[in-house]
Amino acid sequence: MDQMLFWLAPAASVLALGFAWYFHRQMMKESEGTPQMMKIAAAVRKGAMSYLRQQYKIVGWVFLGLVILFSVMAYGFEVQNPWVPVAFLTGGFFSGLSGFLGMKTATYASARTANAARGSLNAGLRVAFRSGAVMGLVVVGLGLLDISFWYVLLNAITPEDVLTPTHKLCIITTTMLTFGMGASTQALFARVGGGIYTKAADVGADLVGKVEAGIPEDDPRNPATIADNVGDNVGDVAGMGADLYESYCGSILATAALGAAAFIHSGDVAMQYKAVVAPMLIAAVGILLSIIGIFAVRTKENATMKDLLGSLALGTNLSSVLIVIATFCILWLLQLENWLWISCSVVVGLLVGIIIGRSTEYYTSQSYRPTQLLSESGKTGPATVIISGIGLGMLSTAVPVIAVVVGIIASYMFAAGFDFANVGLGLYGIGIAAVGMLSTLGITLATDAYGPIADNAGGNAEMSGLGAEVRKRTDALDSLGNTTAATGKGFAIGSAALTGLALLASYVEELRIGLTRIGVSELSWGGQTVGVQDATFFDFMHYYDVTLMNPKVLSGMFIGSMMAFLFCGLTMNAVGRAAAHMVDEVRRQFREIKGILTGEAEPDYERCVAISTQGAQREMVLPSLIAIATPIITGLVFGVSGVLGLLIGGLSSGFVLAIFMANAGGAWDNAKKYVEEGNFGGKGSDVHKATVVGDTVGDPFKDTSGPSLNILIKLMSMVAIVMAGLTVAWSIF
């Protein structure tokens, strides 16, 4: 029975890909509108594809270097599993593929959404949302298919006679974690590069177009407007897709590894197998229920922002309620040890995700008081808008942090049977809570990918001169997209916290395999000796002296905390430099190409696209390489205890900083939108100009640095896991 249930995972992944293809076909049947609308859409598509080709070339060279490194470690020094280089490549490939397919769909969907909005608001929402669903279903479909494939392959080739009967699944699951590193590496490049691209264009378009020239957003007279629309796709679709692909895979893989570790000393292979496949089955059922939720999303004409949010909430909440019921059924069918309370851990994960989402919505949507007050602060100028936005972002961290803390304790206690000493099952509970949070990713990501499609639709409507009524509908869809994007980022960051903890625990299990591979059979400390295969989580902590009194741990914690700020500083400055080039170019065109502002001459859109592309390609490499190199260098200098400190410091500071930046940026954006709806003087007023400046500051907060941090957290953990063999073999201290 258990063996048969496993095949639900690959079956669900194939179904997800089938529905993604169906929604793509349905979208392509819609009309792209007028010749002008088709021309604009084609220009955006061309720019987006050109950027991705350049990005994949650079990422390809980085992957080649890392594959060579892993190959030397695996085949030369034999401190790594020989399957690691291949698994790493597949993770990166599928992460890139999911982003590419989602973005390709989005670039075809924007003009079709604008054209559908000419008919009704519901028609526009339907096209945009189901096109976003392609992204969501591609991510979960490819992710679960890759996980299923590797499990079947490794299970077939891994010998049974390794150390103990329960050791085999530990080797399989820890090896599978390495393809998660491939996904994380690709995601970081996609997020950072896409974020730099889109914000360079956005800042240039806003500062020169809206503030200096006084022309509307997405006005065809603005030379940076095509680059801005391209950026929405490469940053918020391809980047977000790759980001949540690695979150989704990371949570499932880490939990499977923890499940294997929880029963390594029991000798019960059957129960260990159930713990390994449980997260895969929950994800599989989540796919089926996400599809149901997608079909439930619809709205009415003249819907308010709350009505639109309610339409999306219906789909996501329906999927969440159904996954709760399904989880209890799955774990009961498996007869997993303590299945009832482990199911409660899944519910905890879902609740934490909902709380973070609602909190983000409250602090970033113009329907609520915080963002409205932020708009009002524009009466006294841009400085107070920036001060108020920073304050709002800081305040907004409280609820998500408390939610995650309560979620960690609750999921641990439920799974551990309310016994703090039952570390194995307790950590498994935290991991499976992360799986629960991401189980309905198919529809959650659909609501996120919907945002840039709606944004591009609004741009197309403005540039094509479709009229005030159509623009009103696309503005409503765009404002909704800003909120859902902020919610999606909060969701991704929340899942990163739980997944990061699960990966931290998985790292300890990887140490066991690394020590065994170099011939260490016993751990000795303080007069005690324990066999490596029999060592518990606490035995490893004692052996490596992982305490706050160990200077190596403290040093690692400081480095990890610093990494979050260093990474943000590098990416923020990268946006600033790229944006400065864009501002100079837009000003040059306004100055030198006579007739742009009167509509008599067409701007040089391609030059702005090229500037964003070059800036992003140039600037994305250094932050990404530092993120990969830091865990390796820390391990070589401070050893295992230093790496554990690094991961703890990076997780704690990175999580809070990411929430702050994402929410502050989202609030600044929607504060501007609130003014543009006619409040506090409306478009063109001094308050509007002040909020545009705030939005400009917030752009790299919410779309570059903030969302990249959750990848940083998990990537450092993944690198540490992959390099564990080297770390245990040699370090300076």
XYZ file of C-alpha atoms in Angstrom:
733
model
C 0.000 0.000 0.000
C 2.750 2.471 0.994
C 4.670 1.717 -2.218
C 1.539 2.343 -4.284
C 0.841 5.650 -2.527
C 4.297 6.933 -3.528
C 3.310 6.908 -7.201
C 0.722 9.574 -6.410
C 3.623 12.075 -6.394
C 4.822 11.626 -10.003
C 1.190 11.245 -11.166
C 0.221 14.577 -9.568
C 3.279 16.285 -11.072
C 2.337 15.101 -14.566
C -1.251 16.304 -13.971
C 0.047 19.733 -12.924
C 2.099 20.019 -16.115
C -0.941 18.906 -18.120
C -3.135 21.652 -16.644
C -0.334 24.196 -17.130
C -0.312 23.282 -20.824
C -4.148 23.517 -20.899
C -4.203 27.016 -19.326
C -1.434 28.129 -21.705
C -3.432 26.893 -24.713
C -6.579 28.654 -23.464
C -4.678 31.898 -23.016
C -3.146 31.696 -26.508
C -6.634 31.386 -28.009
C -7.503 34.874 -26.664
C -7.041 37.867 -28.971
C -3.945 40.001 -28.468
C -5.921 43.086 -29.495
C -5.022 45.898 -31.861
C -1.867 46.031 -34.034
C -0.365 48.540 -31.581
C -1.024 46.204 -28.641
C 0.610 43.339 -30.535
C 3.633 45.515 -31.388
C 4.174 46.496 -27.740
C 3.780 42.911 -26.529
C 6.285 41.699 -29.140
C 8.852 44.292 -28.003
C 8.480 43.178 -24.371
C 8.793 39.510 -25.363
C 11.910 40.182 -27.403
C 13.572 42.102 -24.552
C 12.693 39.457 -21.947
C 14.002 36.561 -24.030
C 17.160 38.465 -24.906
C 17.841 39.069 -21.225
C 17.256 35.439 -20.244
C 19.627 34.193 -22.940
C 22.379 36.441 -21.579
C 21.643 35.457 -17.977
C 21.707 31.729 -18.728
C 25.095 32.115 -20.457
C 26.645 33.652 -17.324
C 24.905 31.195 -14.991
C 26.103 28.358 -17.252
C 29.745 29.333 -16.640
C 29.179 29.496 -12.864
C 27.524 26.071 -12.923
C 30.404 24.664 -14.956
C 32.895 25.873 -12.340
C 30.855 24.415 -9.470
C 30.360 21.083 -11.265
C 34.147 20.826 -11.749
C 34.635 21.568 -8.009
C 32.060 18.940 -6.981
C 33.524 16.416 -9.420
C 37.018 16.871 -7.943
C 35.586 16.410 -4.432
C 33.524 13.366 -5.453
C 35.887 11.530 -7.793
C 39.269 12.948 -6.762
C 39.181 13.271 -2.955
C 36.123 10.984 -2.472
C 34.602 13.238 0.203
C 31.290 13.492 -1.644
C 28.654 11.233 -3.174
C 29.472 10.645 -6.885
C 25.908 11.611 -7.867
C 26.257 15.137 -6.448
C 27.515 16.877 -9.656
C 24.669 15.416 -11.737
C 21.984 16.153 -9.135
C 23.268 19.723 -8.834
C 22.919 20.240 -12.585
C 19.359 18.876 -12.763
C 18.233 21.135 -9.907
C 19.598 24.209 -11.669
C 18.158 23.133 -15.027
C 14.607 22.611 -13.795
C 14.683 25.809 -11.742
C 15.711 27.766 -14.838
C 13.180 25.917 -17.006
C 10.281 26.709 -14.672
C 11.181 30.403 -14.696
C 11.571 30.414 -18.480
C 8.204 28.737 -19.158
C 6.392 30.995 -16.703
C 7.914 34.118 -18.184
C 7.190 33.033 -21.755
C 3.530 32.599 -20.792
C 3.444 35.964 -19.005
C 4.833 37.869 -22.011
C 2.093 36.414 -24.195
C -0.609 37.008 -21.579
C -0.212 40.743 -20.851
C -1.683 42.100 -24.098
C -4.408 39.443 -23.989
C -5.296 40.529 -20.441
C -5.528 44.171 -21.547
C -7.714 43.177 -24.486
C -9.945 41.031 -22.262
C -10.299 43.997 -19.865
C -11.882 45.940 -22.745
C -14.826 43.572 -22.268
C -15.042 43.241 -18.465
C -13.027 43.222 -15.269
C -13.771 39.520 -14.721
C -12.520 38.613 -18.200
C -9.248 40.431 -17.536
C -8.860 38.767 -14.132
C -9.554 35.333 -15.617
C -6.922 35.632 -18.365
C -4.289 37.111 -16.029
C -4.868 34.681 -13.165
C -4.964 31.517 -15.249
C -1.836 32.650 -17.066
C -0.226 33.104 -13.640
C -1.451 29.597 -12.800
C 0.796 28.275 -15.588
C 3.770 29.506 -13.555
C 2.432 27.954 -10.345
C 1.658 24.566 -11.874
C 4.920 24.387 -13.838
C 6.912 25.015 -10.644
C 5.153 22.379 -8.532
C 4.945 19.939 -11.456
C 8.621 20.094 -12.405
C 9.715 20.218 -8.751
C 7.833 17.132 -7.615
C 8.670 15.258 -10.831
C 12.395 15.885 -10.311
C 12.179 14.776 -6.655
C 10.266 11.613 -7.607
C 12.754 10.776 -10.367
C 15.777 11.111 -8.097
C 14.175 9.075 -5.349
C 13.384 6.190 -7.700
C 16.865 6.330 -9.281
C 18.839 6.524 -6.028
C 16.691 3.879 -4.380
C 17.490 1.516 -7.267
C 21.267 2.051 -7.300
C 22.101 2.554 -3.599
C 23.237 -0.763 -2.076
C 21.333 -2.249 0.850
C 24.444 -3.210 2.833
C 25.437 0.274 4.057
C 26.280 0.490 7.779
C 22.738 -0.294 9.033
C 19.410 -1.085 7.255
C 18.108 2.413 8.042
C 21.252 4.110 6.697
C 20.278 3.677 3.050
C 17.419 6.190 3.102
C 19.633 8.715 4.898
C 22.166 8.490 2.058
C 19.404 8.813 -0.561
C 17.745 11.865 1.027
C 20.966 13.738 1.781
C 22.141 13.149 -1.807
C 18.830 14.522 -3.082
C 19.431 17.704 -1.084
C 22.274 18.556 -3.497
C 19.928 19.122 -6.389
C 18.300 21.656 -4.075
C 21.602 23.557 -4.120
C 21.436 23.663 -7.922
C 17.931 25.103 -7.690
C 19.001 27.654 -5.059
C 22.018 28.801 -7.079
C 19.931 29.325 -10.213
C 17.213 31.054 -8.162
C 19.667 33.514 -6.631
C 21.013 34.568 -10.025
C 17.454 34.841 -11.373
C 16.261 36.890 -8.404
C 19.263 39.191 -8.143
C 19.715 39.679 -11.889
C 15.995 40.081 -12.574
C 15.608 42.388 -9.572
C 18.440 44.658 -10.700
C 17.066 44.737 -14.244
C 13.502 45.615 -13.349
C 14.339 48.200 -10.702
C 16.921 49.989 -12.834
C 14.258 50.446 -15.490
C 11.496 51.283 -13.009
C 13.531 53.876 -11.126
C 14.662 55.520 -14.370
C 11.133 55.590 -15.750
C 9.623 57.010 -12.555
C 12.208 59.635 -11.619
C 12.583 61.164 -15.065
C 9.203 60.375 -16.590
C 6.745 60.872 -13.733
C 8.596 63.331 -11.477
C 10.659 65.433 -13.892
C 8.631 65.297 -17.122
C 5.237 64.913 -15.407
C 3.977 62.230 -17.797
C 1.842 59.264 -16.628
C 3.196 55.843 -15.746
C 3.646 53.579 -18.797
C 3.345 56.553 -21.139
C 4.687 55.590 -24.609
C 6.734 58.804 -24.613
C 8.902 57.420 -21.774
C 11.981 55.695 -23.280
C 12.283 53.334 -20.268
C 8.708 52.046 -20.328
C 9.409 48.940 -22.468
C 12.430 48.091 -20.287
C 10.184 48.513 -17.226
C 7.644 46.057 -18.651
C 10.421 43.609 -19.574
C 11.738 43.893 -16.018
C 8.378 42.904 -14.537
C 8.676 39.613 -16.396
C 12.332 38.764 -15.786
C 12.193 39.822 -12.129
C 8.717 39.055 -10.829
C 7.904 36.044 -13.019
C 11.137 34.256 -13.965
C 12.857 35.338 -10.731
C 9.924 34.525 -8.442
C 9.336 31.208 -10.242
C 12.922 30.087 -9.710
C 12.778 31.385 -6.121
C 9.680 29.438 -5.104
C 10.813 26.359 -7.068
C 13.806 26.063 -4.781
C 11.656 26.855 -1.673
C 9.213 24.127 -2.650
C 11.879 21.536 -3.412
C 14.001 22.563 -0.413
C 11.150 22.072 2.068
C 10.228 18.630 0.689
C 13.854 17.440 0.461
C 14.843 18.727 3.914
C 11.787 17.135 5.514
C 12.420 13.817 3.758
C 16.022 13.904 5.052
C 14.791 14.673 8.586
C 12.268 11.828 8.322
C 15.069 9.435 7.429
C 17.206 10.780 10.289
C 14.351 10.548 12.845
C 14.184 6.752 12.468
C 17.862 5.982 11.786
C 18.333 4.452 15.248
C 15.016 2.607 15.343
C 15.858 -0.160 12.890
C 12.301 0.248 11.549
C 12.860 0.641 7.796
C 9.125 0.608 7.017
C 8.357 3.512 9.343
C 11.410 5.400 8.058
C 10.123 5.001 4.483
C 6.736 6.405 5.516
C 8.394 9.470 7.053
C 10.403 10.043 3.845
C 7.475 9.823 1.389
C 4.938 11.690 3.570
C 6.066 15.223 2.484
C 6.020 14.118 -1.177
C 2.443 12.835 -0.824
C 1.263 16.009 0.953
C 2.782 18.051 -1.891
C 1.082 15.775 -4.448
C -2.357 16.228 -2.908
C -1.648 19.964 -2.613
C -1.232 20.074 -6.401
C -4.635 18.490 -6.975
C -6.325 20.887 -4.557
C -4.527 23.925 -6.013
C -6.064 23.096 -9.393
C -9.528 23.080 -7.791
C -8.788 26.453 -6.161
C -7.640 27.971 -9.473
C -10.990 27.185 -11.089
C -12.797 28.837 -8.147
C -11.313 32.329 -8.760
C -13.714 34.808 -10.414
C -15.089 38.293 -9.705
C -17.772 40.813 -10.736
C -17.700 44.076 -12.652
C -17.015 47.243 -10.595
C -15.400 45.102 -7.883
C -13.554 46.962 -5.120
C -10.026 46.084 -4.022
C -11.482 44.091 -1.119
C -13.768 42.237 -3.575
C -10.783 41.339 -5.765
C -8.736 40.239 -2.744
C -11.724 38.184 -1.643
C -11.892 36.484 -5.056
C -8.287 35.340 -4.791
C -8.691 34.493 -1.098
C -11.593 32.159 -1.974
C -9.337 30.072 -4.202
C -6.391 29.964 -1.792
C -8.532 29.392 1.332
C -10.512 26.618 -0.352
C -7.257 24.852 -1.259
C -5.917 25.338 2.286
C -9.019 23.894 3.983
C -9.043 20.893 1.675
C -5.305 20.202 2.188
C -5.876 20.056 5.963
C -8.476 17.313 5.518
C -6.342 15.512 2.937
C -3.230 15.587 5.173
C -4.988 13.771 8.003
C -6.208 11.160 5.483
C -2.738 10.656 3.932
C -0.885 10.257 7.227
C -3.637 7.952 8.529
C -3.350 5.778 5.417
C 0.423 5.662 5.873
C -0.004 4.872 9.584
C 3.008 7.059 10.291
C 4.094 7.047 13.934
C 2.251 9.793 15.847
C 0.368 10.585 12.594
C -2.405 12.560 14.242
C -0.113 15.106 15.882
C 2.238 15.283 12.879
C -0.847 16.216 10.827
C -1.371 19.046 13.293
C 2.179 20.241 12.495
C 1.128 20.533 8.836
C -1.885 22.595 9.918
C 0.471 24.818 11.939
C 2.527 25.480 8.803
C -0.573 26.446 6.847
C -1.765 28.749 9.633
C 1.641 30.456 9.860
C 1.543 31.026 6.092
C -1.969 32.502 6.301
C -1.023 34.773 9.227
C 2.080 36.053 7.412
C 0.006 36.622 4.267
C -2.746 38.499 6.122
C -0.199 40.553 8.052
C 1.558 41.488 4.831
C -1.751 42.411 3.226
C -2.646 44.621 6.209
C 0.641 46.518 6.147
C 0.932 46.884 2.353
C -2.591 47.190 0.874
C -4.058 50.659 0.353
C -7.336 49.268 1.685
C -5.932 49.437 5.224
C -4.887 52.231 7.550
C -1.060 51.822 7.620
C -0.605 52.434 3.889
C -3.213 55.204 3.877
C -1.302 56.994 6.653
C 1.892 56.496 4.656
C 0.230 58.250 1.700
C -0.861 61.092 3.973
C 2.741 61.597 5.157
C 3.459 62.819 1.612
C 1.806 66.137 2.546
C 5.096 67.129 4.185
C 7.361 65.890 1.419
C 9.417 62.872 0.293
C 11.557 62.742 3.469
C 8.585 61.984 5.729
C 7.309 59.382 3.237
C 10.655 57.586 3.465
C 10.806 57.862 7.274
C 7.225 56.617 7.659
C 7.810 53.740 5.219
C 10.918 52.571 7.080
C 9.015 52.735 10.364
C 6.072 50.820 8.908
C 8.400 48.131 7.547
C 10.078 47.718 10.944
C 6.746 47.438 12.753
C 5.499 44.898 10.219
C 8.178 42.373 11.256
C 6.581 41.694 14.647
C 3.596 39.574 13.574
C 5.498 37.336 11.076
C 8.346 36.735 13.550
C 5.981 35.865 16.404
C 3.954 33.649 14.025
C 7.088 31.764 12.950
C 8.299 31.394 16.567
C 4.932 30.022 17.689
C 4.871 27.821 14.569
C 8.328 26.394 15.324
C 7.455 25.537 18.926
C 3.981 24.193 18.116
C 5.054 22.035 15.152
C 8.040 20.681 17.144
C 5.928 19.808 20.179
C 3.094 18.242 18.175
C 5.403 15.980 16.173
C 7.582 15.128 19.194
C 4.566 14.022 21.216
C 5.061 17.008 23.574
C 8.508 15.700 24.530
C 11.313 18.246 24.011
C 13.862 15.442 24.213
C 12.412 13.742 21.103
C 14.584 15.860 18.804
C 14.310 13.658 15.704
C 10.537 13.764 15.370
C 10.399 17.357 16.658
C 12.633 18.623 13.866
C 10.653 16.507 11.414
C 7.559 18.386 12.591
C 9.188 21.748 11.767
C 10.114 20.478 8.298
C 6.661 19.125 7.574
C 5.163 22.450 8.740
C 7.190 24.106 5.948
C 5.792 21.517 3.512
C 2.301 22.366 4.750
C 2.911 26.068 4.181
C 4.031 25.407 0.598
C 1.628 22.546 -0.167
C -0.776 24.829 -2.035
C 2.035 26.617 -3.879
C 0.312 25.900 -7.202
C -2.375 28.496 -6.464
C -0.251 30.692 -4.159
C 2.276 31.254 -6.928
C -0.546 31.776 -9.412
C -1.710 34.781 -7.360
C 1.869 36.054 -7.325
C 2.682 35.595 -11.022
C -0.669 37.199 -11.819
C 0.722 40.537 -10.528
C 3.324 41.339 -13.216
C 0.929 40.117 -15.926
C -1.676 42.635 -14.728
C 1.026 45.331 -14.430
C 2.146 44.736 -18.021
C -1.495 44.724 -19.141
C -1.907 48.195 -17.642
C 1.232 49.360 -19.423
C -0.028 47.978 -22.718
C -3.414 49.644 -22.243
C -1.769 53.028 -21.551
C 0.661 52.814 -24.460
C -2.075 51.654 -26.838
C -4.489 54.416 -25.812
C -7.354 52.068 -24.873
C -9.252 54.706 -22.911
C -10.040 55.590 -19.298
C -12.505 52.726 -18.625
C -10.061 50.012 -19.696
C -7.243 51.717 -17.817
C -9.435 51.836 -14.713
C -9.928 48.061 -14.924
C -6.247 47.336 -15.521
C -5.300 49.692 -12.651
C -7.606 47.702 -10.348
C -5.975 44.453 -11.471
C -2.504 46.008 -11.097
C -3.171 47.268 -7.545
C -4.385 43.819 -6.622
C -1.195 42.430 -8.128
C 0.965 44.680 -5.937
C -0.709 43.325 -2.822
C -0.591 39.694 -3.947
C 3.074 40.117 -4.881
C 3.859 41.475 -1.418
C 1.854 38.635 0.134
C 3.691 36.089 -2.032
C 7.058 37.497 -0.968
C 6.034 37.336 2.694
C 4.917 33.767 2.144
C 8.225 32.832 0.482
C 10.204 34.450 3.298
C 8.124 32.683 5.978
C 8.672 29.318 4.310
C 12.399 30.115 4.112
C 12.526 30.427 7.906
C 10.968 27.002 8.495
C 12.867 25.381 5.615
C 16.116 26.976 6.834
C 15.663 25.337 10.244
C 14.958 21.985 8.596
C 18.077 22.339 6.422
C 20.123 23.228 9.502
C 19.101 19.929 11.065
C 19.777 18.091 7.793
C 23.308 19.497 7.852
C 23.982 17.628 11.064
C 22.880 14.372 9.412
C 25.167 15.099 6.461
C 28.049 15.308 8.961
C 27.439 11.657 9.832
C 27.844 10.640 6.202
C 30.894 12.877 5.744
C 32.654 11.401 8.793
C 31.878 7.863 7.641
C 33.227 8.606 4.164
C 36.635 9.736 5.530
C 36.890 6.698 7.815
C 35.883 8.151 11.202
C 33.899 5.494 13.093
C 33.734 7.006 16.631
C 33.066 10.373 18.260
C 35.028 11.092 21.441
C 34.596 14.054 23.815
C 34.849 14.572 27.579
C 35.676 10.942 28.240
C 32.684 9.663 26.236
C 32.824 7.619 23.038
C 29.914 6.966 20.637
C 29.886 5.170 17.287
C 29.192 7.536 14.367
C 26.289 5.411 13.149
C 24.739 5.489 16.657
C 25.363 9.185 17.401
C 22.344 11.376 18.140
C 21.789 15.026 17.264
C 23.017 16.063 20.726
C 26.105 13.838 20.405
C 27.197 15.812 17.351
C 26.520 19.077 19.197
C 28.736 17.936 22.076
C 31.456 16.574 19.767
C 31.754 19.845 17.839
C 31.162 21.988 20.959
C 28.246 23.883 19.437
C 27.630 26.264 22.363
C 27.436 30.041 22.710
C 30.678 29.916 24.683
C 32.564 28.580 21.667
C 34.208 31.543 19.878
C 33.999 29.687 16.555
C 30.195 29.499 16.866
C 29.974 33.172 17.848
C 32.259 34.184 14.984
C 30.082 32.252 12.551
C 26.920 33.919 13.931
C 28.385 37.383 13.431
C 29.470 36.515 9.886
C 26.002 35.104 9.113
C 24.283 38.238 10.443
C 26.683 40.412 8.475
C 25.991 38.426 5.290
C 22.343 39.505 5.225
C 23.317 43.195 5.380
C 26.323 42.840 3.075
C 24.180 41.090 0.484
C 21.486 43.781 0.684
C 24.099 46.511 0.451
C 25.644 44.995 -2.665
C 22.296 44.509 -4.413
C 20.943 47.947 -3.404
C 24.070 49.670 -4.709
C 23.864 47.572 -7.868
C 20.343 48.879 -8.485
C 21.534 52.417 -7.751
C 24.356 52.210 -10.303
C 22.197 50.606 -13.000
C 19.379 53.096 -12.326
C 21.799 56.051 -12.615
C 22.726 54.893 -16.129
C 19.022 54.586 -16.974
C 18.217 58.066 -15.631
C 21.062 59.552 -17.709
C 19.819 57.771 -20.831
C 16.180 58.860 -20.435
C 17.268 62.440 -19.844
C 19.544 62.265 -22.896
C 16.712 61.073 -25.122
C 14.335 63.768 -23.877
C 17.062 66.320 -24.542
C 18.410 65.102 -27.900
C 15.457 63.440 -29.656
C 13.177 66.339 -30.463
C 9.455 65.650 -30.456
C 9.351 62.766 -27.924
C 7.263 64.663 -25.372
C 4.906 65.987 -28.038
C 4.389 62.517 -29.476
C 5.959 63.413 -32.832
C 8.999 61.116 -32.414
C 9.380 57.593 -31.018
C 11.882 57.007 -28.190
C 14.766 54.538 -28.533
C 13.292 51.773 -26.363
C 15.952 49.213 -27.285
C 18.770 51.341 -25.877
C 17.077 51.373 -22.449
C 16.494 47.609 -22.622
C 20.207 47.125 -23.400
C 21.266 49.329 -20.446
C 19.132 47.316 -17.990
C 20.385 44.021 -19.450
C 24.055 45.005 -19.256
C 23.672 46.461 -15.770
C 21.946 43.357 -14.405
C 24.433 40.936 -15.992
C 27.391 42.892 -14.675
C 26.084 43.417 -11.157
C 24.491 40.057 -10.307
C 27.669 37.957 -10.277
C 29.521 39.326 -7.201
C 26.660 39.023 -4.622
C 25.812 35.532 -5.860
C 29.413 34.283 -5.721
C 29.890 35.738 -2.216
C 26.776 33.850 -1.063
C 28.247 30.587 -2.397
C 31.810 31.207 -1.181
C 31.042 32.312 2.400
C 29.892 28.903 3.798
C 32.862 27.204 2.101
C 35.426 29.668 3.504
C 33.794 29.661 6.963
C 33.967 25.854 6.996
C 37.623 25.830 5.963
C 38.524 28.376 8.657
C 36.229 27.610 11.619
C 35.058 24.073 10.831
C 31.636 22.597 11.570
C 30.878 24.745 14.637
C 31.626 27.926 12.665
C 29.340 26.839 9.827
C 26.474 26.110 12.240
C 26.924 29.584 13.755
C 26.941 31.087 10.243
C 23.668 29.391 9.339
C 21.973 30.436 12.594
C 23.095 34.068 12.231
C 22.123 34.228 8.562
C 18.713 32.672 9.208
C 17.725 34.933 12.103
C 18.931 38.265 10.709
C 18.052 37.453 7.095
C 14.474 36.505 7.906
C 13.675 39.703 9.831
C 15.486 41.945 7.350
C 13.674 40.323 4.413
C 10.242 40.887 5.998
C 11.126 44.523 6.728
C 12.325 45.261 3.196
C 9.501 43.462 1.384
C 6.747 45.121 3.441
C 8.265 48.613 3.410
C 8.678 48.427 -0.361
C 5.155 47.107 -0.899
C 3.665 49.829 1.309
C 5.535 52.607 -0.542
C 4.269 51.246 -3.873
C 0.635 51.083 -2.797
C 0.839 54.440 -1.012
C 1.601 55.920 -4.420
C -1.317 53.944 -5.918
C -3.650 55.281 -3.195
C -2.792 58.851 -4.145
C -3.231 58.052 -7.840
C -6.773 56.877 -7.074
C -7.605 60.542 -6.329
C -6.685 60.895 -2.657
C -4.638 63.799 -1.246
C -4.670 65.685 -4.547
C -4.317 62.747 -6.957
C -1.891 62.436 -9.853
C 0.477 65.335 -10.448
C 0.096 66.779 -6.928
C 2.990 67.402 -4.534
C 1.821 64.452 -2.432
C 1.919 62.260 -5.528
C 5.474 63.363 -6.328
C 6.519 62.626 -2.738
C 5.020 59.121 -2.840
C 6.672 58.462 -6.223
C 10.034 59.152 -4.560
C 9.065 56.770 -1.745
C 8.069 54.131 -4.291
C 11.399 54.604 -6.050
C 13.290 53.967 -2.801
C 11.062 50.971 -2.115
C 11.588 49.367 -5.511
C 14.936 47.693 -4.708
C 13.673 46.956 -1.176
C 10.763 44.819 -2.329
C 11.909 43.520 -5.703
C 15.668 43.032 -5.411
C 17.231 42.831 -1.956
C 14.286 41.686 0.181
C 13.126 38.686 -1.861
C 16.716 37.633 -2.570
C 17.377 37.175 1.156
C 15.177 34.105 1.522
C 17.219 32.438 -1.227
C 20.425 33.519 0.498
C 19.284 31.819 3.721
C 18.625 28.506 2.007
C 21.531 28.675 -0.428
C 24.057 29.048 2.388
C 22.463 26.018 4.077
C 22.541 24.022 0.842
C 26.187 24.916 0.175
C 27.067 23.917 3.739
C 25.315 20.555 3.273
C 27.022 19.859 -0.059
C 30.441 20.879 1.313
C 30.024 19.023 4.620
C 32.412 16.294 3.458
C 35.181 18.858 2.952
C 34.383 20.675 6.227
C 34.644 17.539 8.388
C 37.806 16.461 6.577
C 39.806 19.661 7.089
C 39.660 23.122 8.710
C 42.233 25.558 10.120
C 40.702 25.781 13.643
